[in-house]
Every structure is written in structure tokens, then in C-alpha cells.
PDB file of C-alpha atoms in Angstrom:
ATOM      1  CA  GLN A   1       0.214  -0.245  -0.389  1.00 83.00           C
ATOM      2  CA  VAL A   2       1.347   3.573  -0.702  1.00 90.00           C
ATOM      3  CA  GLN A   3       0.377   6.656   1.223  1.00 94.00           C
ATOM      4  CA  LEU A   4       0.121   9.768  -0.973  1.00 95.00           C
ATOM      5  CA  VAL A   5       0.594  13.440   0.610  1.00 95.00           C
ATOM      6  CA  GLU A   6       0.021  16.566  -1.150  1.00 96.00           C
ATOM      7  CA  SER A   7       0.860  20.023  -0.979  1.00 95.00           C
ATOM      8  CA  GLY A   8       1.187  23.205  -3.166  1.00 95.00           C
ATOM      9  CA  GLY A   9      -3.009  24.520  -3.008  1.00 91.00           C
ATOM     10  CA  GLY A  10      -3.681  28.210  -2.016  1.00 95.00           C
ATOM     11  CA  LEU A  11      -4.977  30.830  -2.921  1.00 97.00           C
ATOM     12  CA  VAL A  12      -3.454  33.136  -6.889  1.00 97.00           C
ATOM     13  CA  GLN A  13      -4.948  35.675  -9.086  1.00 97.00           C
ATOM     14  CA  ALA A  14      -6.115  34.678 -12.757  1.00 98.00           C
ATOM     15  CA  GLY A  15      -2.223  34.280 -14.915  1.00 98.00           C
ATOM     16  CA  GLY A  16      -0.785  33.087 -11.994  1.00 98.00           C
ATOM     17  CA  SER A  17       1.608  29.562 -10.642  1.00 98.00           C
ATOM     18  CA  LEU A  18       0.632  27.260  -8.605  1.00 97.00           C
ATOM     19  CA  ARG A  19       3.066  23.697  -7.997  1.00 97.00           C
ATOM     20  CA  LEU A  20       1.997  20.560  -6.626  1.00 97.00           C
ATOM     21  CA  SER A  21       3.448  17.739  -4.879  1.00 97.00           C
ATOM     22  CA  CYS A  22       2.065  14.159  -4.748  1.00 97.00           C
ATOM     23  CA  ALA A  23       5.067  12.706  -1.940  1.00 96.00           C
ATOM     24  CA  ALA A  24       4.426   9.257  -1.832  1.00 94.00           C
ATOM     25  CA  SER A  25       5.333   7.039   1.086  1.00 89.00           C
ATOM     26  CA  GLY A  26       4.818   2.782   2.262  1.00 77.00           C
ATOM     27  CA  ARG A  27       6.221   2.045  -1.447  1.00 74.00           C
ATOM     28  CA  THR A  28       8.653   2.210  -4.384  1.00 80.00           C
ATOM     29  CA  PHE A  29       7.045   5.195  -6.839  1.00 85.00           C
ATOM     30  CA  SER A  30       8.479   4.395  -9.677  1.00 88.00           C
ATOM     31  CA  ASN A  31       6.274   1.345 -10.160  1.00 89.00           C
ATOM     32  CA  TYR A  32       2.701   3.630  -9.877  1.00 93.00           C
ATOM     33  CA  TYR A  33       0.937   5.380 -12.429  1.00 95.00           C
ATOM     34  CA  VAL A  34       0.137   8.673 -10.875  1.00 96.00           C
ATOM     35  CA  GLY A  35      -2.543  11.029 -12.437  1.00 97.00           C
ATOM     36  CA  TRP A  36      -4.152  14.446 -10.827  1.00 98.00           C
ATOM     37  CA  PHE A  37      -8.148  14.712 -10.775  1.00 98.00           C
ATOM     38  CA  ARG A  38      -9.589  18.020  -9.439  1.00 98.00           C
ATOM     39  CA  GLN A  39     -13.146  18.560  -7.740  1.00 97.00           C
ATOM     40  CA  ALA A  40     -14.633  21.434  -8.526  1.00 95.00           C
ATOM     41  CA  PRO A  41     -17.942  22.128  -5.989  1.00 90.00           C
ATOM     42  CA  GLY A  42     -21.359  20.710  -7.060  1.00 93.00           C
ATOM     43  CA  LYS A  43     -19.277  19.113  -9.852  1.00 96.00           C
ATOM     44  CA  GLU A  44     -17.933  15.677 -10.787  1.00 96.00           C
ATOM     45  CA  ARG A  45     -14.646  14.427  -9.838  1.00 96.00           C
ATOM     46  CA  GLU A  46     -12.798  15.591 -13.533  1.00 97.00           C
ATOM     47  CA  PHE A  47      -9.031  14.013 -15.418  1.00 98.00           C
ATOM     48  CA  VAL A  48      -6.848  16.126 -15.188  1.00 98.00           C
ATOM     49  CA  ALA A  49      -3.577  14.409 -16.050  1.00 98.00           C
ATOM     50  CA  THR A  50      -1.516  11.533 -15.968  1.00 97.00           C
ATOM     51  CA  ILE A  51       1.974   9.899 -16.041  1.00 96.00           C
ATOM     52  CA  ALA A  52       3.158   6.962 -16.536  1.00 95.00           C
ATOM     53  CA  ARG A  53       6.048   4.631 -14.793  1.00 92.00           C
ATOM     54  CA  SER A  54       7.677   5.615 -18.470  1.00 91.00           C
ATOM     55  CA  GLY A  55       7.468   8.876 -17.795  1.00 93.00           C
ATOM     56  CA  ILE A  56       4.809   9.147 -20.902  1.00 95.00           C
ATOM     57  CA  THR A  57       2.619  12.698 -19.737  1.00 97.00           C
ATOM     58  CA  SER A  58      -1.423  13.195 -20.813  1.00 97.00           C
ATOM     59  CA  TYR A  59      -3.266  16.027 -20.432  1.00 98.00           C
ATOM     60  CA  THR A  60      -7.001  17.106 -20.863  1.00 98.00           C
ATOM     61  CA  ASP A  61      -8.257  19.397 -23.474  1.00 98.00           C
ATOM     62  CA  SER A  62      -8.086  22.164 -21.123  1.00 97.00           C
ATOM     63  CA  VAL A  63      -4.979  22.348 -19.350  1.00 98.00           C
ATOM     64  CA  LYS A  64      -3.030  21.665 -21.809  1.00 98.00           C
ATOM     65  CA  GLY A  65       0.039  23.702 -22.523  1.00 97.00           C
ATOM     66  CA  ARG A  66      -0.162  25.425 -19.223  1.00 98.00           C
ATOM     67  CA  PHE A  67      -0.214  22.082 -16.320  1.00 98.00           C
ATOM     68  CA  THR A  68       2.682  19.855 -16.324  1.00 98.00           C
ATOM     69  CA  VAL A  69       3.243  16.955 -14.647  1.00 98.00           C
ATOM     70  CA  SER A  70       6.684  15.202 -13.799  1.00 97.00           C
ATOM     71  CA  ARG A  71       8.163  12.356 -11.350  1.00 95.00           C
ATOM     72  CA  SER A  72      11.131  12.395  -9.524  1.00 94.00           C
ATOM     73  CA  ASN A  73      11.556   8.256  -8.687  1.00 88.00           C
ATOM     74  CA  ALA A  74      14.886   9.743  -6.397  1.00 90.00           C
ATOM     75  CA  LYS A  75      12.133  11.945  -3.998  1.00 93.00           C
ATOM     76  CA  ASN A  76       9.318   9.508  -4.387  1.00 93.00           C
ATOM     77  CA  THR A  77       7.277  12.699  -5.340  1.00 95.00           C
ATOM     78  CA  VAL A  78       5.033  14.275  -8.457  1.00 97.00           C
ATOM     79  CA  TYR A  79       4.426  17.542  -9.276  1.00 98.00           C
ATOM     80  CA  LEU A  80       1.705  19.259 -11.274  1.00 98.00           C
ATOM     81  CA  GLN A  81       3.160  23.127 -12.636  1.00 98.00           C
ATOM     82  CA  MET A  82       0.006  24.610 -12.834  1.00 98.00           C
ATOM     83  CA  ASN A  83       0.794  27.815 -15.359  1.00 98.00           C
ATOM     84  CA  SER A  84      -1.869  30.847 -16.641  1.00 98.00           C
ATOM     85  CA  LEU A  85      -3.940  29.628 -14.424  1.00 98.00           C
ATOM     86  CA  LYS A  86      -7.974  30.365 -14.305  1.00 97.00           C
ATOM     87  CA  PRO A  87     -10.897  30.766 -12.011  1.00 97.00           C
ATOM     88  CA  GLU A  88     -12.932  27.888 -13.444  1.00 96.00           C
ATOM     89  CA  ASP A  89      -9.297  26.042 -12.786  1.00 97.00           C
ATOM     90  CA  THR A  90     -10.806  26.812  -8.996  1.00 97.00           C
ATOM     91  CA  ALA A  91     -11.470  22.840  -7.532  1.00 97.00           C
ATOM     92  CA  ASP A  92     -10.039  20.852  -4.621  1.00 97.00           C
ATOM     93  CA  TYR A  93      -6.647  19.071  -6.425  1.00 98.00           C
ATOM     94  CA  TYR A  94      -5.805  15.188  -6.650  1.00 98.00           C
ATOM     95  CA  CYS A  95      -3.866  12.419  -6.809  1.00 97.00           C
ATOM     96  CA  ALA A  96      -3.812   8.840  -7.602  1.00 97.00           C
ATOM     97  CA  ALA A  97      -2.081   6.651  -7.612  1.00 96.00           C
ATOM     98  CA  THR A  98      -2.434   2.869  -9.649  1.00 95.00           C
ATOM     99  CA  THR A  99      -0.149  -0.353 -10.284  1.00 92.00           C
ATOM    100  CA  THR A 100      -2.431  -1.110 -13.300  1.00 90.00           C
ATOM    101  CA  TYR A 101      -1.194  -0.644 -16.513  1.00 89.00           C
ATOM    102  CA  SER A 102      -2.754   2.338 -18.936  1.00 87.00           C
ATOM    103  CA  PRO A 103      -5.322   3.213 -15.777  1.00 89.00           C
ATOM    104  CA  GLY A 104      -6.735   6.027 -18.061  1.00 89.00           C
ATOM    105  CA  THR A 105      -8.841   8.678 -16.829  1.00 93.00           C
ATOM    106  CA  SER A 106     -11.773   7.168 -15.019  1.00 94.00           C
ATOM    107  CA  PRO A 107     -11.309   8.117 -10.983  1.00 95.00           C
ATOM    108  CA  ASN A 108     -12.448   4.180 -10.668  1.00 95.00           C
ATOM    109  CA  ALA A 109      -9.408   3.413 -12.915  1.00 95.00           C
ATOM    110  CA  TYR A 110      -6.789   4.122  -9.398  1.00 96.00           C
ATOM    111  CA  ASP A 111      -6.370   3.274  -6.244  1.00 96.00           C
ATOM    112  CA  TYR A 112      -4.536   5.420  -3.821  1.00 96.00           C
ATOM    113  CA  TRP A 113      -5.746   8.892  -3.438  1.00 97.00           C
ATOM    114  CA  GLY A 114      -4.195  12.004  -1.562  1.00 95.00           C
ATOM    115  CA  GLN A 115      -6.133  14.606   0.165  1.00 92.00           C
ATOM    116  CA  GLY A 116      -7.403  16.664  -2.426  1.00 88.00           C
ATOM    117  CA  PRO A 117      -5.775  20.577  -1.630  1.00 87.00           C
ATOM    118  CA  LEU A 118      -7.856  23.613  -2.335  1.00 91.00           C
ATOM    119  CA  VAL A 119      -6.836  25.472  -5.166  1.00 95.00           C
ATOM    120  CA  THR A 120      -8.099  28.517  -5.499  1.00 96.00           C
ATOM    121  CA  VAL A 121      -7.380  30.778  -8.831  1.00 96.00           C
ATOM    122  CA  SER A 122      -8.950  34.632  -8.082  1.00 96.00           C
ATOM    123  CA  SER A 123     -10.468  36.925 -11.018  1.00 93.00           C
TER     124      SER A 123
END
């Protein structure tokens, strides 16, 4: 089992940047696919980005060119760099992990979850 601890959420003005971190303990993180999801008030949890064990990444269309997911296996940590933030990016952001091969964009495919720090983007 792996435990995920997130950090880096907060309040930022539109156009600003934040970096979220997702630190893992309990297992070798390099063996896991890691996804980022977000959930705004009153909305369903939605896929944001994912990074494979190989380092290959994918993004939902609304964040392409603005968000970057990366990983440091030495630090057992995955990052989500968010640039050019918009008010519609406001949500709780969750990292999630699974050993399932190519889990895709469904939250149901992920087994372990972080606590979901709030990101608020003011206009």
C-alpha cells in the first residue's frame, strides 16, 4: 500500500502559477502510474493529467499547454506545475496512484488518493 501526501495548494490570481506536490511513502513510487484529478463545488471529479511509469504524460484538453506533470523517482514525488491559471481551474486537486497498466482517465481506475488541497484562482 502507498500513502500519498499533497502540498502546494492555495490562493492565486488569474494568470499566476502554483505547483502541487504529491509525495509517496510505503512503496517505490516509480512502479505506479500517477494521475491528477480535480473537483469543483457541485461538479464531478474530472481527470487533469497523468504520468506513466515511463514518464509519458497526457492531459485533458483544457489544461494542455498550461499544466505540466513530472516525477522525481529519487524523491518519490510527482508534481503538477500549473501556469496561466484561470478562475475555472478553482477546485480541490487530488493525486492518485495505481499499479494498473495504463489506467486512463477514470478515477475508478486508481487505488490510492491524496487529500486534495484546494486551489483557488481569483479573477
